[in-house]
PDB file of C-alpha atoms in Angstrom:
ATOM      1  CA  MET A   1       6.571  -6.921   7.554  1.00 63.00           C
ATOM      2  CA  GLN A   2       8.152  -5.339   4.485  1.00 75.00           C
ATOM      3  CA  PRO A   3      11.730  -6.026   3.366  1.00 79.00           C
ATOM      4  CA  VAL A   4      14.128  -3.486   4.861  1.00 91.00           C
ATOM      5  CA  ALA A   5      16.832  -1.974   2.680  1.00 93.00           C
ATOM      6  CA  GLN A   6      19.644   0.478   3.319  1.00 96.00           C
ATOM      7  CA  LEU A   7      19.762   3.137   0.595  1.00 97.00           C
ATOM      8  CA  ALA A   8      22.726   5.428   0.016  1.00 95.00           C
ATOM      9  CA  GLY A   9      21.873   9.109  -0.227  1.00 94.00           C
ATOM     10  CA  PRO A  10      23.358  12.570   0.290  1.00 94.00           C
ATOM     11  CA  GLY A  11      23.043  12.426   4.075  1.00 90.00           C
ATOM     12  CA  GLY A  12      24.337   8.878   4.573  1.00 96.00           C
ATOM     13  CA  THR A  13      22.479   5.568   4.635  1.00 97.00           C
ATOM     14  CA  TYR A  14      18.689   5.605   4.824  1.00 98.00           C
ATOM     15  CA  THR A  15      16.582   2.781   6.244  1.00 98.00           C
ATOM     16  CA  ALA A  16      13.725   2.049   3.852  1.00 98.00           C
ATOM     17  CA  TRP A  17      11.097  -0.395   2.768  1.00 97.00           C
ATOM     18  CA  VAL A  18      11.571  -1.290  -0.896  1.00 97.00           C
ATOM     19  CA  ALA A  19       9.026  -3.604  -2.504  1.00 97.00           C
ATOM     20  CA  GLY A  20       7.598  -4.517  -5.877  1.00 96.00           C
ATOM     21  CA  PRO A  21       9.128  -5.486  -9.222  1.00 96.00           C
ATOM     22  CA  VAL A  22      12.441  -3.862 -10.102  1.00 94.00           C
ATOM     23  CA  ASP A  23      11.090  -2.837 -13.503  1.00 94.00           C
ATOM     24  CA  GLY A  24       7.875  -1.331 -12.124  1.00 96.00           C
ATOM     25  CA  GLU A  25       7.133   2.380 -12.204  1.00 97.00           C
ATOM     26  CA  VAL A  26       8.642   3.925  -9.092  1.00 98.00           C
ATOM     27  CA  VAL A  27       6.491   5.312  -6.273  1.00 98.00           C
ATOM     28  CA  LEU A  28       8.292   7.262  -3.534  1.00 98.00           C
ATOM     29  CA  LEU A  29       6.425   7.628  -0.214  1.00 98.00           C
ATOM     30  CA  LEU A  30       7.552  10.415   2.152  1.00 98.00           C
ATOM     31  CA  HIS A  31       6.352  10.384   5.763  1.00 98.00           C
ATOM     32  CA  GLY A  32       5.653  13.314   8.057  1.00 97.00           C
ATOM     33  CA  PHE A  33       6.142  14.092  11.758  1.00 95.00           C
ATOM     34  CA  PRO A  34       6.019  12.389  14.200  1.00 95.00           C
ATOM     35  CA  GLN A  35       5.860   9.371  11.941  1.00 96.00           C
ATOM     36  CA  THR A  36       8.257   7.157  10.018  1.00 98.00           C
ATOM     37  CA  ARG A  37       8.166   4.783   7.057  1.00 98.00           C
ATOM     38  CA  HIS A  38       5.678   2.793   9.154  1.00 97.00           C
ATOM     39  CA  THR A  39       2.942   5.276   8.237  1.00 98.00           C
ATOM     40  CA  TRP A  40       2.852   3.489   4.859  1.00 98.00           C
ATOM     41  CA  ARG A  41       2.514  -0.014   6.346  1.00 97.00           C
ATOM     42  CA  HIS A  42      -0.768  -0.620   4.513  1.00 97.00           C
ATOM     43  CA  GLN A  43       0.089   1.158   1.264  1.00 98.00           C
ATOM     44  CA  VAL A  44       3.462  -0.467   0.488  1.00 98.00           C
ATOM     45  CA  PRO A  45       2.121  -4.006  -0.025  1.00 97.00           C
ATOM     46  CA  GLY A  46      -0.952  -2.782  -1.890  1.00 97.00           C
ATOM     47  CA  LEU A  47       1.052  -0.708  -4.359  1.00 98.00           C
ATOM     48  CA  ALA A  48       3.717  -3.381  -4.788  1.00 97.00           C
ATOM     49  CA  ALA A  49       1.043  -5.992  -5.566  1.00 97.00           C
ATOM     50  CA  ALA A  50      -0.237  -3.676  -8.300  1.00 97.00           C
ATOM     51  CA  GLY A  51       3.174  -3.807  -9.971  1.00 97.00           C
ATOM     52  CA  TYR A  52       4.826  -0.639  -8.701  1.00 97.00           C
ATOM     53  CA  ARG A  53       8.367  -0.344  -7.350  1.00 97.00           C
ATOM     54  CA  VAL A  54       7.609   1.186  -3.942  1.00 98.00           C
ATOM     55  CA  ILE A  55      10.167   3.054  -1.827  1.00 98.00           C
ATOM     56  CA  ALA A  56       9.269   4.216   1.689  1.00 98.00           C
ATOM     57  CA  PRO A  57      12.301   5.605   3.543  1.00 98.00           C
ATOM     58  CA  ASP A  58      12.868   6.857   7.043  1.00 98.00           C
ATOM     59  CA  GLN A  59      14.032  10.300   6.035  1.00 98.00           C
ATOM     60  CA  ARG A  60      17.027  12.407   7.037  1.00 98.00           C
ATOM     61  CA  GLY A  61      17.452  12.441  10.800  1.00 97.00           C
ATOM     62  CA  TYR A  62      14.955   9.626  11.261  1.00 98.00           C
ATOM     63  CA  SER A  63      17.375   7.058   9.808  1.00 98.00           C
ATOM     64  CA  PRO A  64      20.271   6.384  12.218  1.00 97.00           C
ATOM     65  CA  GLY A  65      22.673   6.174   9.278  1.00 97.00           C
ATOM     66  CA  ALA A  66      21.580   9.549   7.866  1.00 98.00           C
ATOM     67  CA  ARG A  67      21.492  11.744  10.945  1.00 97.00           C
ATOM     68  CA  PRO A  68      23.621  14.889  10.635  1.00 96.00           C
ATOM     69  CA  ASP A  69      24.206  16.930  13.778  1.00 96.00           C
ATOM     70  CA  PRO A  70      20.817  18.548  14.527  1.00 95.00           C
ATOM     71  CA  ASN A  71      22.633  21.605  15.848  1.00 93.00           C
ATOM     72  CA  ASP A  72      23.778  22.260  12.291  1.00 94.00           C
ATOM     73  CA  LEU A  73      20.444  23.348  10.876  1.00 93.00           C
ATOM     74  CA  SER A  74      21.931  23.876   7.422  1.00 92.00           C
ATOM     75  CA  SER A  75      21.810  20.083   7.086  1.00 95.00           C
ATOM     76  CA  TYR A  76      18.000  20.090   7.436  1.00 95.00           C
ATOM     77  CA  GLY A  77      16.916  22.820   5.028  1.00 93.00           C
ATOM     78  CA  ILE A  78      14.085  22.177   2.586  1.00 93.00           C
ATOM     79  CA  ASP A  79      16.389  22.167  -0.463  1.00 93.00           C
ATOM     80  CA  ILE A  80      18.508  19.458   1.195  1.00 95.00           C
ATOM     81  CA  LEU A  81      15.407  17.382   1.919  1.00 96.00           C
ATOM     82  CA  VAL A  82      14.226  17.694  -1.681  1.00 96.00           C
ATOM     83  CA  ALA A  83      17.649  16.543  -2.899  1.00 96.00           C
ATOM     84  CA  ASP A  84      17.366  13.543  -0.558  1.00 97.00           C
ATOM     85  CA  ALA A  85      14.023  12.584  -2.105  1.00 98.00           C
ATOM     86  CA  LEU A  86      15.394  12.682  -5.640  1.00 98.00           C
ATOM     87  CA  ALA A  87      18.413  10.604  -4.646  1.00 97.00           C
ATOM     88  CA  LEU A  88      16.316   8.038  -2.770  1.00 97.00           C
ATOM     89  CA  ALA A  89      14.027   7.537  -5.758  1.00 97.00           C
ATOM     90  CA  ASP A  90      17.124   6.778  -7.848  1.00 97.00           C
ATOM     91  CA  ALA A  91      18.647   4.509  -5.201  1.00 96.00           C
ATOM     92  CA  GLY A  92      15.483   2.465  -4.784  1.00 94.00           C
ATOM     93  CA  ALA A  93      15.005   2.189  -8.531  1.00 93.00           C
ATOM     94  CA  GLY A  94      18.635   1.268  -9.130  1.00 92.00           C
ATOM     95  CA  ARG A  95      19.065   3.885 -11.842  1.00 91.00           C
ATOM     96  CA  GLU A  96      19.779   7.607 -12.050  1.00 92.00           C
ATOM     97  CA  GLY A  97      17.259  10.141 -13.268  1.00 94.00           C
ATOM     98  CA  THR A  98      14.332   7.816 -12.723  1.00 94.00           C
ATOM     99  CA  ARG A  99      10.866   9.244 -13.317  1.00 96.00           C
ATOM    100  CA  PHE A 100       8.488   8.487 -10.503  1.00 98.00           C
ATOM    101  CA  HIS A 101       5.187   9.010  -8.760  1.00 98.00           C
ATOM    102  CA  LEU A 102       5.540  11.013  -5.549  1.00 98.00           C
ATOM    103  CA  VAL A 103       3.386  10.734  -2.428  1.00 98.00           C
ATOM    104  CA  GLY A 104       3.930  12.841   0.690  1.00 98.00           C
ATOM    105  CA  HIS A 105       2.174  13.368   3.989  1.00 98.00           C
ATOM    106  CA  ASP A 106       2.606  16.339   6.357  1.00 96.00           C
ATOM    107  CA  TRP A 107       6.310  17.339   6.202  1.00 95.00           C
ATOM    108  CA  GLY A 108       6.753  14.782   3.455  1.00 97.00           C
ATOM    109  CA  GLY A 109       3.978  16.670   1.678  1.00 97.00           C
ATOM    110  CA  ALA A 110       5.870  19.948   1.993  1.00 95.00           C
ATOM    111  CA  ILE A 111       8.872  18.301   0.352  1.00 96.00           C
ATOM    112  CA  ALA A 112       6.605  16.839  -2.326  1.00 98.00           C
ATOM    113  CA  TRP A 113       5.142  20.237  -3.237  1.00 97.00           C
ATOM    114  CA  MET A 114       8.596  21.796  -3.465  1.00 95.00           C
ATOM    115  CA  LEU A 115       9.979  18.940  -5.539  1.00 97.00           C
ATOM    116  CA  ALA A 116       7.010  19.054  -7.913  1.00 97.00           C
ATOM    117  CA  ALA A 117       7.332  22.822  -8.321  1.00 96.00           C
ATOM    118  CA  HIS A 118      11.065  22.794  -9.013  1.00 95.00           C
ATOM    119  CA  HIS A 119      11.615  19.391 -10.670  1.00 96.00           C
ATOM    120  CA  PRO A 120       8.391  18.594 -12.565  1.00 97.00           C
ATOM    121  CA  GLU A 121      10.357  16.725 -15.236  1.00 96.00           C
ATOM    122  CA  ARG A 122      11.106  13.987 -12.697  1.00 97.00           C
ATOM    123  CA  LEU A 123       7.476  13.219 -11.811  1.00 97.00           C
ATOM    124  CA  ARG A 124       4.647  11.246 -13.356  1.00 97.00           C
ATOM    125  CA  SER A 125       2.116  12.198 -10.699  1.00 98.00           C
ATOM    126  CA  LEU A 126       1.848  13.811  -7.275  1.00 98.00           C
ATOM    127  CA  THR A 127      -0.323  12.942  -4.274  1.00 98.00           C
ATOM    128  CA  VAL A 128      -0.176  14.968  -1.078  1.00 98.00           C
ATOM    129  CA  LEU A 129      -1.962  14.124   2.167  1.00 98.00           C
ATOM    130  CA  SER A 130      -2.907  16.827   4.675  1.00 96.00           C
ATOM    131  CA  ARG A 131      -0.284  19.432   3.764  1.00 95.00           C
ATOM    132  CA  PRO A 132      -1.665  22.218   1.517  1.00 96.00           C
ATOM    133  CA  HIS A 133       0.316  23.862  -1.259  1.00 96.00           C
ATOM    134  CA  PRO A 134       2.877  26.267   0.298  1.00 93.00           C
ATOM    135  CA  GLN A 135       1.168  29.330  -1.188  1.00 93.00           C
ATOM    136  CA  ALA A 136      -2.219  28.260   0.150  1.00 94.00           C
ATOM    137  CA  PHE A 137      -0.644  27.605   3.536  1.00 91.00           C
ATOM    138  CA  ARG A 138       0.974  31.049   3.483  1.00 89.00           C
ATOM    139  CA  ARG A 139      -2.361  32.719   2.730  1.00 91.00           C
ATOM    140  CA  ALA A 140      -4.023  30.867   5.571  1.00 87.00           C
ATOM    141  CA  LEU A 141      -1.286  31.796   8.035  1.00 84.00           C
ATOM    142  CA  GLN A 142      -1.226  35.458   7.021  1.00 86.00           C
ATOM    143  CA  SER A 143      -4.993  35.865   7.175  1.00 88.00           C
ATOM    144  CA  ASP A 144      -5.446  33.371  10.022  1.00 85.00           C
ATOM    145  CA  ALA A 145      -8.092  31.702   7.900  1.00 81.00           C
ATOM    146  CA  ASP A 146      -9.969  29.011   9.801  1.00 78.00           C
ATOM    147  CA  GLY A 147      -7.700  29.605  12.818  1.00 84.00           C
ATOM    148  CA  GLN A 148      -4.595  28.414  10.958  1.00 81.00           C
ATOM    149  CA  ARG A 149      -2.164  30.196  13.291  1.00 82.00           C
ATOM    150  CA  HIS A 150      -3.543  28.323  16.263  1.00 83.00           C
ATOM    151  CA  ARG A 151      -3.567  25.085  14.293  1.00 83.00           C
ATOM    152  CA  SER A 152       0.150  25.595  13.574  1.00 79.00           C
ATOM    153  CA  ARG A 153       1.141  26.592  17.104  1.00 78.00           C
ATOM    154  CA  HIS A 154       3.235  23.428  17.548  1.00 70.00           C
ATOM    155  CA  HIS A 155       5.741  24.876  15.074  1.00 69.00           C
ATOM    156  CA  ARG A 156       6.646  27.542  17.626  1.00 72.00           C
ATOM    157  CA  ALA A 157       6.771  25.060  20.499  1.00 72.00           C
ATOM    158  CA  PHE A 158       9.355  22.961  18.664  1.00 77.00           C
ATOM    159  CA  LEU A 159      11.789  25.870  18.754  1.00 80.00           C
ATOM    160  CA  GLU A 160      12.136  25.543  22.526  1.00 83.00           C
ATOM    161  CA  PRO A 161      15.306  23.641  23.560  1.00 82.00           C
ATOM    162  CA  GLU A 162      13.478  21.506  26.118  1.00 88.00           C
ATOM    163  CA  THR A 163      10.829  20.275  23.663  1.00 89.00           C
ATOM    164  CA  VAL A 164      12.414  16.878  23.006  1.00 92.00           C
ATOM    165  CA  SER A 165      12.918  15.997  26.655  1.00 93.00           C
ATOM    166  CA  ARG A 166       9.317  16.967  27.384  1.00 91.00           C
ATOM    167  CA  LEU A 167       7.966  14.829  24.539  1.00 91.00           C
ATOM    168  CA  LEU A 168      10.002  11.784  25.566  1.00 93.00           C
ATOM    169  CA  GLU A 169       9.568  11.902  29.337  1.00 93.00           C
ATOM    170  CA  ASP A 170       7.434   9.241  30.998  1.00 92.00           C
ATOM    171  CA  ASP A 171       7.802   6.838  28.034  1.00 91.00           C
ATOM    172  CA  GLY A 172       6.796   9.488  25.517  1.00 91.00           C
ATOM    173  CA  ARG A 173       3.517  10.265  27.262  1.00 94.00           C
ATOM    174  CA  ARG A 174       2.911  13.612  25.506  1.00 91.00           C
ATOM    175  CA  LEU A 175       3.819  12.270  22.092  1.00 91.00           C
ATOM    176  CA  ARG A 176       1.634   9.214  22.584  1.00 94.00           C
ATOM    177  CA  ARG A 177      -1.289  11.339  23.726  1.00 92.00           C
ATOM    178  CA  THR A 178      -0.968  13.712  20.756  1.00 89.00           C
ATOM    179  CA  LEU A 179      -1.160  10.821  18.318  1.00 93.00           C
ATOM    180  CA  ALA A 180      -3.882   8.973  20.215  1.00 93.00           C
ATOM    181  CA  ASP A 181      -6.045  12.109  20.361  1.00 90.00           C
ATOM    182  CA  GLN A 182      -6.023  12.169  16.557  1.00 89.00           C
ATOM    183  CA  GLY A 183      -7.047   8.563  16.168  1.00 91.00           C
ATOM    184  CA  VAL A 184      -3.685   6.834  15.755  1.00 94.00           C
ATOM    185  CA  PRO A 185      -3.906   3.266  17.147  1.00 95.00           C
ATOM    186  CA  PRO A 186      -1.533   2.303  20.001  1.00 95.00           C
ATOM    187  CA  ALA A 187       0.276  -0.286  17.865  1.00 95.00           C
ATOM    188  CA  SER A 188       1.046   2.367  15.261  1.00 96.00           C
ATOM    189  CA  VAL A 189       2.298   4.752  17.938  1.00 95.00           C
ATOM    190  CA  ASP A 190       4.640   2.026  19.166  1.00 96.00           C
ATOM    191  CA  GLU A 191       6.040   1.634  15.641  1.00 96.00           C
ATOM    192  CA  TYR A 192       6.717   5.354  15.347  1.00 96.00           C
ATOM    193  CA  LEU A 193       8.384   5.507  18.731  1.00 95.00           C
ATOM    194  CA  SER A 194      10.535   2.489  17.861  1.00 95.00           C
ATOM    195  CA  VAL A 195      12.323   4.920  15.540  1.00 96.00           C
ATOM    196  CA  LEU A 196      11.718   8.296  17.212  1.00 95.00           C
ATOM    197  CA  GLY A 197      11.850   7.239  20.850  1.00 95.00           C
ATOM    198  CA  THR A 198      15.417   8.369  21.537  1.00 96.00           C
ATOM    199  CA  PRO A 199      16.709  11.916  22.098  1.00 96.00           C
ATOM    200  CA  ALA A 200      19.068  11.640  19.116  1.00 96.00           C
ATOM    201  CA  ALA A 201      16.296  10.671  16.705  1.00 97.00           C
ATOM    202  CA  LEU A 202      13.707  13.136  17.965  1.00 96.00           C
ATOM    203  CA  GLU A 203      16.184  16.039  18.081  1.00 96.00           C
ATOM    204  CA  ALA A 204      16.972  15.341  14.437  1.00 96.00           C
ATOM    205  CA  ALA A 205      13.284  15.176  13.513  1.00 96.00           C
ATOM    206  CA  VAL A 206      12.553  18.441  15.317  1.00 94.00           C
ATOM    207  CA  ALA A 207      15.522  20.007  13.508  1.00 95.00           C
ATOM    208  CA  TRP A 208      13.319  20.080  10.393  1.00 95.00           C
ATOM    209  CA  TYR A 209      11.081  22.625  12.140  1.00 91.00           C
ATOM    210  CA  ARG A 210      13.973  24.581  13.574  1.00 92.00           C
ATOM    211  CA  ALA A 211      15.689  24.800  10.193  1.00 91.00           C
ATOM    212  CA  ALA A 212      12.468  26.148   8.691  1.00 87.00           C
ATOM    213  CA  ALA A 213      11.748  28.562  11.557  1.00 79.00           C
ATOM    214  CA  GLY A 214      10.143  31.687  10.127  1.00 57.00           C
ATOM    215  CA  ASN A 215      10.029  30.154   6.653  1.00 55.00           C
ATOM    216  CA  LEU A 216       7.243  27.576   6.840  1.00 50.00           C
ATOM    217  CA  GLY A 217       4.771  30.142   5.572  1.00 45.00           C
ATOM    218  CA  ARG A 218       7.196  31.531   2.992  1.00 50.00           C
ATOM    219  CA  MET A 219       8.374  28.490   1.061  1.00 62.00           C
ATOM    220  CA  GLU A 220       8.554  29.480  -2.582  1.00 72.00           C
ATOM    221  CA  ALA A 221       6.666  27.102  -4.848  1.00 82.00           C
ATOM    222  CA  GLY A 222       4.907  28.298  -7.946  1.00 83.00           C
ATOM    223  CA  PRO A 223       1.986  26.571  -9.646  1.00 91.00           C
ATOM    224  CA  VAL A 224       2.551  22.828  -9.930  1.00 96.00           C
ATOM    225  CA  SER A 225       2.422  21.441 -13.470  1.00 97.00           C
ATOM    226  CA  VAL A 226       2.229  17.768 -12.432  1.00 97.00           C
ATOM    227  CA  PRO A 227      -1.074  15.798 -12.288  1.00 98.00           C
ATOM    228  CA  THR A 228      -1.997  16.174  -8.628  1.00 98.00           C
ATOM    229  CA  GLN A 229      -4.267  14.626  -6.043  1.00 98.00           C
ATOM    230  CA  TYR A 230      -4.707  16.367  -2.701  1.00 98.00           C
ATOM    231  CA  VAL A 231      -6.216  14.364   0.167  1.00 98.00           C
ATOM    232  CA  TRP A 232      -7.486  16.123   3.304  1.00 98.00           C
ATOM    233  CA  GLY A 233      -9.447  14.883   6.292  1.00 97.00           C
ATOM    234  CA  ASP A 234     -12.115  17.367   7.347  1.00 96.00           C
ATOM    235  CA  ALA A 235     -11.321  16.692  11.024  1.00 95.00           C
ATOM    236  CA  ASP A 236      -7.658  17.657  10.594  1.00 94.00           C
ATOM    237  CA  ALA A 237      -6.654  19.666  13.671  1.00 89.00           C
ATOM    238  CA  THR A 238      -3.571  21.161  12.005  1.00 89.00           C
ATOM    239  CA  VAL A 239      -4.838  22.184   8.545  1.00 93.00           C
ATOM    240  CA  GLY A 240      -8.013  24.194   8.112  1.00 91.00           C
ATOM    241  CA  GLY A 241     -10.498  23.941   5.294  1.00 93.00           C
ATOM    242  CA  ASP A 242      -9.575  27.245   3.653  1.00 93.00           C
ATOM    243  CA  ALA A 243      -5.939  26.254   3.108  1.00 94.00           C
ATOM    244  CA  ALA A 244      -7.093  22.881   1.818  1.00 96.00           C
ATOM    245  CA  ARG A 245      -9.584  24.373  -0.663  1.00 96.00           C
ATOM    246  CA  TRP A 246      -7.221  27.120  -1.837  1.00 95.00           C
ATOM    247  CA  THR A 247      -4.660  24.501  -2.881  1.00 97.00           C
ATOM    248  CA  ALA A 248      -6.542  24.009  -6.177  1.00 97.00           C
ATOM    249  CA  GLU A 249      -5.532  27.513  -7.232  1.00 96.00           C
ATOM    250  CA  TYR A 250      -1.864  26.510  -7.300  1.00 97.00           C
ATOM    251  CA  VAL A 251      -2.043  23.459  -9.542  1.00 97.00           C
ATOM    252  CA  ALA A 252      -1.883  24.057 -13.304  1.00 97.00           C
ATOM    253  CA  ALA A 253      -2.495  20.424 -14.238  1.00 97.00           C
ATOM    254  CA  PRO A 254      -5.227  17.788 -13.812  1.00 97.00           C
ATOM    255  CA  TYR A 255      -6.260  18.096 -10.166  1.00 98.00           C
ATOM    256  CA  ARG A 256      -8.351  16.070  -7.744  1.00 98.00           C
ATOM    257  CA  PHE A 257      -9.345  17.165  -4.244  1.00 98.00           C
ATOM    258  CA  GLU A 258     -10.441  14.251  -2.075  1.00 98.00           C
ATOM    259  CA  VAL A 259     -12.046  14.966   1.309  1.00 98.00           C
ATOM    260  CA  LEU A 260     -12.122  12.229   3.944  1.00 98.00           C
ATOM    261  CA  PRO A 261     -15.146  12.877   6.205  1.00 97.00           C
ATOM    262  CA  GLY A 262     -14.421  12.537   9.906  1.00 96.00           C
ATOM    263  CA  VAL A 263     -10.730  11.793   9.349  1.00 96.00           C
ATOM    264  CA  GLY A 264      -8.014  13.828  11.031  1.00 95.00           C
ATOM    265  CA  HIS A 265      -4.407  14.594  10.188  1.00 95.00           C
ATOM    266  CA  PHE A 266      -3.132  11.004  10.203  1.00 96.00           C
ATOM    267  CA  ALA A 267      -5.176   9.545   7.373  1.00 97.00           C
ATOM    268  CA  THR A 268      -2.964   6.507   6.739  1.00 98.00           C
ATOM    269  CA  ASP A 269      -3.618   5.399  10.323  1.00 97.00           C
ATOM    270  CA  GLN A 270      -7.299   6.300  10.444  1.00 96.00           C
ATOM    271  CA  ALA A 271      -8.457   5.357   6.943  1.00 97.00           C
ATOM    272  CA  PRO A 272      -5.739   3.121   5.471  1.00 97.00           C
ATOM    273  CA  GLU A 273      -7.944   1.266   2.983  1.00 98.00           C
ATOM    274  CA  ARG A 274      -9.383   4.501   1.609  1.00 98.00           C
ATOM    275  CA  VAL A 275      -5.915   6.025   1.239  1.00 98.00           C
ATOM    276  CA  THR A 276      -4.624   2.943  -0.574  1.00 98.00           C
ATOM    277  CA  ALA A 277      -7.601   3.012  -2.936  1.00 98.00           C
ATOM    278  CA  LEU A 278      -7.084   6.706  -3.716  1.00 98.00           C
ATOM    279  CA  LEU A 279      -3.400   6.134  -4.404  1.00 98.00           C
ATOM    280  CA  LEU A 280      -4.027   3.173  -6.680  1.00 98.00           C
ATOM    281  CA  ASP A 281      -6.602   5.168  -8.627  1.00 98.00           C
ATOM    282  CA  GLN A 282      -4.295   8.174  -9.048  1.00 98.00           C
ATOM    283  CA  LEU A 283      -1.350   6.004 -10.084  1.00 98.00           C
ATOM    284  CA  ALA A 284      -3.474   4.080 -12.584  1.00 97.00           C
ATOM    285  CA  ARG A 285      -4.714   7.313 -14.157  1.00 96.00           C
ATOM    286  CA  HIS A 286      -1.130   8.402 -14.793  1.00 96.00           C
ATOM    287  CA  ARG A 287       0.610   5.072 -15.333  1.00 90.00           C
ATOM    288  CA  GLY A 288       2.978   5.539 -18.201  1.00 84.00           C
ATOM    289  CA  THR A 289       2.374   9.276 -18.243  1.00 67.00           C
ATOM    290  CA  PRO A 290       5.518  11.065 -19.391  1.00 64.00           C
ATOM    291  CA  PRO A 291       6.736  13.747 -16.999  1.00 54.00           C
ATOM    292  CA  ARG A 292       5.981  17.361 -17.906  1.00 54.00           C
TER     293      ARG A 292
END
């Protein structure tokens, strides 16, 4: 179990794991949906042992102390979420304007791409799991490459007002099944539901989708000028191969595309050792690298 901290940020107080030496280079880990900081359970100790200052927060809405009214979707826009990430890196480091390595999965990956595109001076390196660059995702949606519209159909379902009650009924049966079908172990599912298993928490998490309704395929992010690693499992049910491969076209910096054979969307649950190894390699390559 990692040490739990409460970090002050724009939306309130965020529950986070913070580990590693206080003078280590900062690594910020951003989870996706329907996950929490627990998705990084294997990576936090591995990165901390390598000398990094590791920060893995439950993000806005997921943290009870940073849960604005989910009916006010202006509190869950992508620019707000990017500002949260910058502030949490500073809070975990204990200093303002800290330069850091950024890692994001799924929705956390969308934030990571946007932050890297608009604030490259803050980053030493970028690693994104599963989520393609916004422009590559847009192309895939518009052309329906590799069935991307069907793969993203859950975005539309989350706009329905009864979605949360359906996901939580019968002890979260639908949510548990969705995760289990993609190889997430039962113990991991229990950890995620320990945070998301209440209507208040899940409504706030779903508010991310509702705030982005109609815009998920139109997020503006130009070419990324930060050294980037993109990790994609070739069995990912939500991101097709075309969007994954096209991501290379939107990175104007050293770029690595790592494919995990037989792994689905939730790589940190399915292949935790491989993910940790890829992160350690990327961080080592750019340790001490000045931001662009």
